[in-house]
Amino acid sequence: MTRTTVPSYCRICEASCGILADVEDGRVTAIHGDPEHPSSRGLMCPKGSLMVKVTNDPERVTTPLRGDRKGGFVPVPWDEALDDIADRVKTLIADHGPNSIAYYSGNPAGFSMAGHMWSKKFIDSIGSKGSYSAAPQDTSSRWAASHFLYGNTHEVPLPDLDYTDFFLCFGANPLVSHGSLMSSGRTRSQLANIAARGGRVVVVDPARTQTAETYEHVSVVPSSDPLLMAAMLHVIFAENLVSPRADASAIGIDTLAAAVQSVTPESVQDRTGVDAETVWTLARDFATAESACAYGRLGLCRGEFPTLANYLLDALNVVTGNLDRRGGVVFGSGLVDFPAINAKVGRTSYSSTFTRVGSLPEVGGRKPWVLAEEILTPGKGQVRGVFLASGNPVSSTPGAARLEEAFDQLDLLVSVDMYVTESNERADYILPSPTFLERADVLLNFGGGMTRPWVQWTEPVVPRIGDTREETEIFGELMRRMDVAPGPSPWELIDTMIRTGDRGAAEGWTLDRIKEHPHGVELGGDVPVGVIAQRISTYTKGARDTVDLGAGPVLAQLDQFLAKEPPDPDTLLLISRRHLRSINSWMHNARKVRPGGGPTLYLHPKDAHARGIETGETVTLTTSVGSGDVIVTVTDEVRPGTVSYPHGWGHSGGWSTAIEHGGININKLIPNDIETKDPLSGMSLLDGVRVTVTAKKSAPQGNDGSETQERGAQRS
């Protein structure tokens, strides 16, 4: 028996923690944290260890399958599958044009640097503009706000956690997520160090998440964050707490001040659920802290007026003088400067293209929730063939039932994946791909979000199981069969990208040099400060070098929000959450099914009592577009008037453990009409959806609330 321990890094979330994989006779048997890793330093969350089960899962697809469009599949040789797919793509393009082919990438695909590049090259090479991904579902409102603020959709400042005295966190749970768009393998210790040095961590969230419970919690009504931020800005302007640094770094300050002048803490306390005194104190404390940073994530990006929410978040940092300074929010400095590259090639333009159906702005890529209408709506550019790469949009996008209907009408559906999921059980072909333990990778694309930048190369930890192929091979073979010359290999392109970047050229970095550090290597410590003027000038081609706090289209949304009728006091608002031991849907087959531990609806005791509902009871959850039966956990982890259900459940297909967990696909109950979209970013309303919960008068089903005990199973 041959036993080895191989260093690598995790590719489940942005933290990308260093791992050590135990391998016996070519089979991974255990995964541990790598104490030599420059970022995570031996730390690792439970999701990483579960990749042993995912990699060795007997239900993984490990040979190409041909489908009958009814959930039945038979093995097929690679050449036969690829020849047929290439011929059918060429026919669709000849008959209906290149935009009849679309591509959708899910979470795992985004963590394969070479695979993502090569699949994107494939869709570009055939002339299609139909590139969809899961990323805009979480982030397009953040990118839209960055356009108005900085002139670059992908420039997102990150908290300087190692030096700040006040970390104000909106709609995020970094003890579980490790900080999306704020990548660190040691977020837990960084937050603990803030408190240890006398600073504060304050979490604004409708749910008492693990981070909120550990530190200070301000409970807020779902989707009301923009009003709370506007009220905080009102206090800062009213009490002359604006930092002198703000005038040097921003324009439009007077316009912002006028916009929030009427938004007093008293005027919005009923809408936000936060009493006026708390808002006055919070604003003063944030503005007068020695250093402070406001950070937000999904809770801001998925609610009402999400572009406004992210815009006002950064405005708090700017007016208090905490932008581009040590201990405030800073701008990332990865080995490859992707915002600058995108600026050079013109990929930072805002609303340069719009969806064919609904005319929504395409910010950061096409929105996955538009794909169903692009398939079902006749006319020029109608999508007739779809490639899925490690994505399960039927599970993850709103209006999921409509997407099921659309997939049934496709002329071609090809999925590059590890399982027979809800999305690809309708596929013509499933082409098996490896897990991240079975492929080489280099971590570059999350460098701009690292609090202390680092880089790492990894060889495959174990040989590929079965007859799987990497995305680079699959899409490279398809291009060859379609007489498309792909040009240099993805690794040659990546090496060129590293060598020719500002840091690579100045510091002598190459792909080979990165490979000399199997445990990863830190890139010079703290990210620099004092760079914002140069960066904005680059993005705007010299038109300005300051942040714009007076963007009319964004600030107009504040008046629109204030003019909206507030929810009825008896209305329940739905938010989602994520489990500590899985991410989205693709790891659900590796989670052990515990008695009473399936997905449940969190309901506050006050709301449960009013409806005569107890823990373990089955209730009907109803929205404006549908209903489903769910099991309830009565808990004060959500505020009164708020209910929470985890996304990504309600499985079908070929993964039995995922199906055994039960639950419903909550996205089938999320409204997907154009009127619910944010007009500035195209974002869907995913948190703060109005629902009703009705008791079914059935006996409790024995749920012991064990899901509640898995702390950290909250929003990330």
JSON list of N, CA, C and O in Angstrom, two decimals, residues 9 57 88 106 238 361 393 429 477 499 543 554 591 677 694 704:
[
{"chain": "A", "resi": 9, "resn": "TYR", "atom": "N", "xyz": [-5.10, 23.12, -2.47]},
{"chain": "A", "resi": 9, "resn": "TYR", "atom": "CA", "xyz": [-5.99, 24.11, -1.85]},
{"chain": "A", "resi": 9, "resn": "TYR", "atom": "C", "xyz": [-7.42, 23.81, -2.23]},
{"chain": "A", "resi": 9, "resn": "TYR", "atom": "O", "xyz": [-7.71, 23.19, -3.26]},
{"chain": "A", "resi": 57, "resn": "ASP", "atom": "N", "xyz": [-17.68, 9.39, -4.43]},
{"chain": "A", "resi": 57, "resn": "ASP", "atom": "CA", "xyz": [-19.11, 9.08, -4.44]},
{"chain": "A", "resi": 57, "resn": "ASP", "atom": "C", "xyz": [-19.42, 8.07, -5.56]},
{"chain": "A", "resi": 57, "resn": "ASP", "atom": "O", "xyz": [-19.17, 8.35, -6.74]},
{"chain": "A", "resi": 88, "resn": "ARG", "atom": "N", "xyz": [-24.37, 18.74, -34.22]},
{"chain": "A", "resi": 88, "resn": "ARG", "atom": "CA", "xyz": [-25.65, 19.39, -33.90]},
{"chain": "A", "resi": 88, "resn": "ARG", "atom": "C", "xyz": [-25.47, 20.88, -33.62]},
{"chain": "A", "resi": 88, "resn": "ARG", "atom": "O", "xyz": [-26.33, 21.69, -33.97]},
{"chain": "A", "resi": 106, "resn": "GLY", "atom": "N", "xyz": [-21.74, 27.06, -13.49]},
{"chain": "A", "resi": 106, "resn": "GLY", "atom": "CA", "xyz": [-22.10, 27.09, -12.09]},
{"chain": "A", "resi": 106, "resn": "GLY", "atom": "C", "xyz": [-20.90, 27.32, -11.20]},
{"chain": "A", "resi": 106, "resn": "GLY", "atom": "O", "xyz": [-19.78, 27.57, -11.65]},
{"chain": "A", "resi": 238, "resn": "ALA", "atom": "N", "xyz": [-25.70, 65.56, 9.46]},
{"chain": "A", "resi": 238, "resn": "ALA", "atom": "CA", "xyz": [-26.36, 66.47, 10.40]},
{"chain": "A", "resi": 238, "resn": "ALA", "atom": "C", "xyz": [-25.44, 66.87, 11.54]},
{"chain": "A", "resi": 238, "resn": "ALA", "atom": "O", "xyz": [-25.53, 67.99, 12.07]},
{"chain": "A", "resi": 361, "resn": "PRO", "atom": "N", "xyz": [-30.31, 45.35, -18.07]},
{"chain": "A", "resi": 361, "resn": "PRO", "atom": "CA", "xyz": [-28.88, 45.56, -18.28]},
{"chain": "A", "resi": 361, "resn": "PRO", "atom": "C", "xyz": [-28.09, 44.31, -17.92]},
{"chain": "A", "resi": 361, "resn": "PRO", "atom": "O", "xyz": [-28.38, 43.64, -16.92]},
{"chain": "A", "resi": 393, "resn": "PRO", "atom": "N", "xyz": [-29.00, 25.26, -12.76]},
{"chain": "A", "resi": 393, "resn": "PRO", "atom": "CA", "xyz": [-29.87, 26.45, -12.70]},
{"chain": "A", "resi": 393, "resn": "PRO", "atom": "C", "xyz": [-31.32, 26.13, -12.37]},
{"chain": "A", "resi": 393, "resn": "PRO", "atom": "O", "xyz": [-32.03, 27.00, -11.84]},
{"chain": "A", "resi": 429, "resn": "TYR", "atom": "N", "xyz": [-26.77, 14.83, -23.47]},
{"chain": "A", "resi": 429, "resn": "TYR", "atom": "CA", "xyz": [-25.51, 14.21, -23.07]},
{"chain": "A", "resi": 429, "resn": "TYR", "atom": "C", "xyz": [-25.07, 14.78, -21.72]},
{"chain": "A", "resi": 429, "resn": "TYR", "atom": "O", "xyz": [-25.22, 15.98, -21.46]},
{"chain": "A", "resi": 477, "resn": "GLU", "atom": "N", "xyz": [-11.70, 19.70, -27.63]},
{"chain": "A", "resi": 477, "resn": "GLU", "atom": "CA", "xyz": [-12.08, 18.70, -28.63]},
{"chain": "A", "resi": 477, "resn": "GLU", "atom": "C", "xyz": [-13.27, 19.18, -29.46]},
{"chain": "A", "resi": 477, "resn": "GLU", "atom": "O", "xyz": [-13.34, 18.94, -30.67]},
{"chain": "A", "resi": 499, "resn": "ARG", "atom": "N", "xyz": [3.04, 36.86, -16.43]},
{"chain": "A", "resi": 499, "resn": "ARG", "atom": "CA", "xyz": [4.30, 37.53, -16.77]},
{"chain": "A", "resi": 499, "resn": "ARG", "atom": "C", "xyz": [4.11, 38.99, -17.14]},
{"chain": "A", "resi": 499, "resn": "ARG", "atom": "O", "xyz": [4.95, 39.85, -16.81]},
{"chain": "A", "resi": 543, "resn": "ALA", "atom": "N", "xyz": [-11.12, 60.86, -17.10]},
{"chain": "A", "resi": 543, "resn": "ALA", "atom": "CA", "xyz": [-12.27, 61.76, -16.95]},
{"chain": "A", "resi": 543, "resn": "ALA", "atom": "C", "xyz": [-12.42, 62.23, -15.51]},
{"chain": "A", "resi": 543, "resn": "ALA", "atom": "O", "xyz": [-12.86, 63.35, -15.25]},
{"chain": "A", "resi": 554, "resn": "VAL", "atom": "N", "xyz": [-28.85, 56.30, -9.25]},
{"chain": "A", "resi": 554, "resn": "VAL", "atom": "CA", "xyz": [-28.86, 55.51, -8.02]},
{"chain": "A", "resi": 554, "resn": "VAL", "atom": "C", "xyz": [-29.62, 56.24, -6.92]},
{"chain": "A", "resi": 554, "resn": "VAL", "atom": "O", "xyz": [-30.49, 55.66, -6.25]},
{"chain": "A", "resi": 591, "resn": "ARG", "atom": "N", "xyz": [-23.69, 15.05, 2.12]},
{"chain": "A", "resi": 591, "resn": "ARG", "atom": "CA", "xyz": [-24.12, 15.35, 3.48]},
{"chain": "A", "resi": 591, "resn": "ARG", "atom": "C", "xyz": [-24.89, 14.17, 4.06]},
{"chain": "A", "resi": 591, "resn": "ARG", "atom": "O", "xyz": [-25.80, 13.64, 3.43]},
{"chain": "A", "resi": 677, "resn": "LYS", "atom": "N", "xyz": [-37.47, 42.97, -11.01]},
{"chain": "A", "resi": 677, "resn": "LYS", "atom": "CA", "xyz": [-36.03, 43.14, -11.18]},
{"chain": "A", "resi": 677, "resn": "LYS", "atom": "C", "xyz": [-35.59, 44.56, -10.85]},
{"chain": "A", "resi": 677, "resn": "LYS", "atom": "O", "xyz": [-36.34, 45.53, -11.04]},
{"chain": "A", "resi": 694, "resn": "THR", "atom": "N", "xyz": [-49.20, 28.89, 6.39]},
{"chain": "A", "resi": 694, "resn": "THR", "atom": "CA", "xyz": [-50.50, 28.39, 6.86]},
{"chain": "A", "resi": 694, "resn": "THR", "atom": "C", "xyz": [-50.33, 27.01, 7.46]},
{"chain": "A", "resi": 694, "resn": "THR", "atom": "O", "xyz": [-49.74, 26.12, 6.83]},
{"chain": "A", "resi": 704, "resn": "ASP", "atom": "N", "xyz": [-36.63, 17.48, 15.49]},
{"chain": "A", "resi": 704, "resn": "ASP", "atom": "CA", "xyz": [-36.16, 17.88, 16.81]},
{"chain": "A", "resi": 704, "resn": "ASP", "atom": "C", "xyz": [-35.40, 19.20, 16.79]},
{"chain": "A", "resi": 704, "resn": "ASP", "atom": "O", "xyz": [-34.76, 19.56, 17.77]}
]
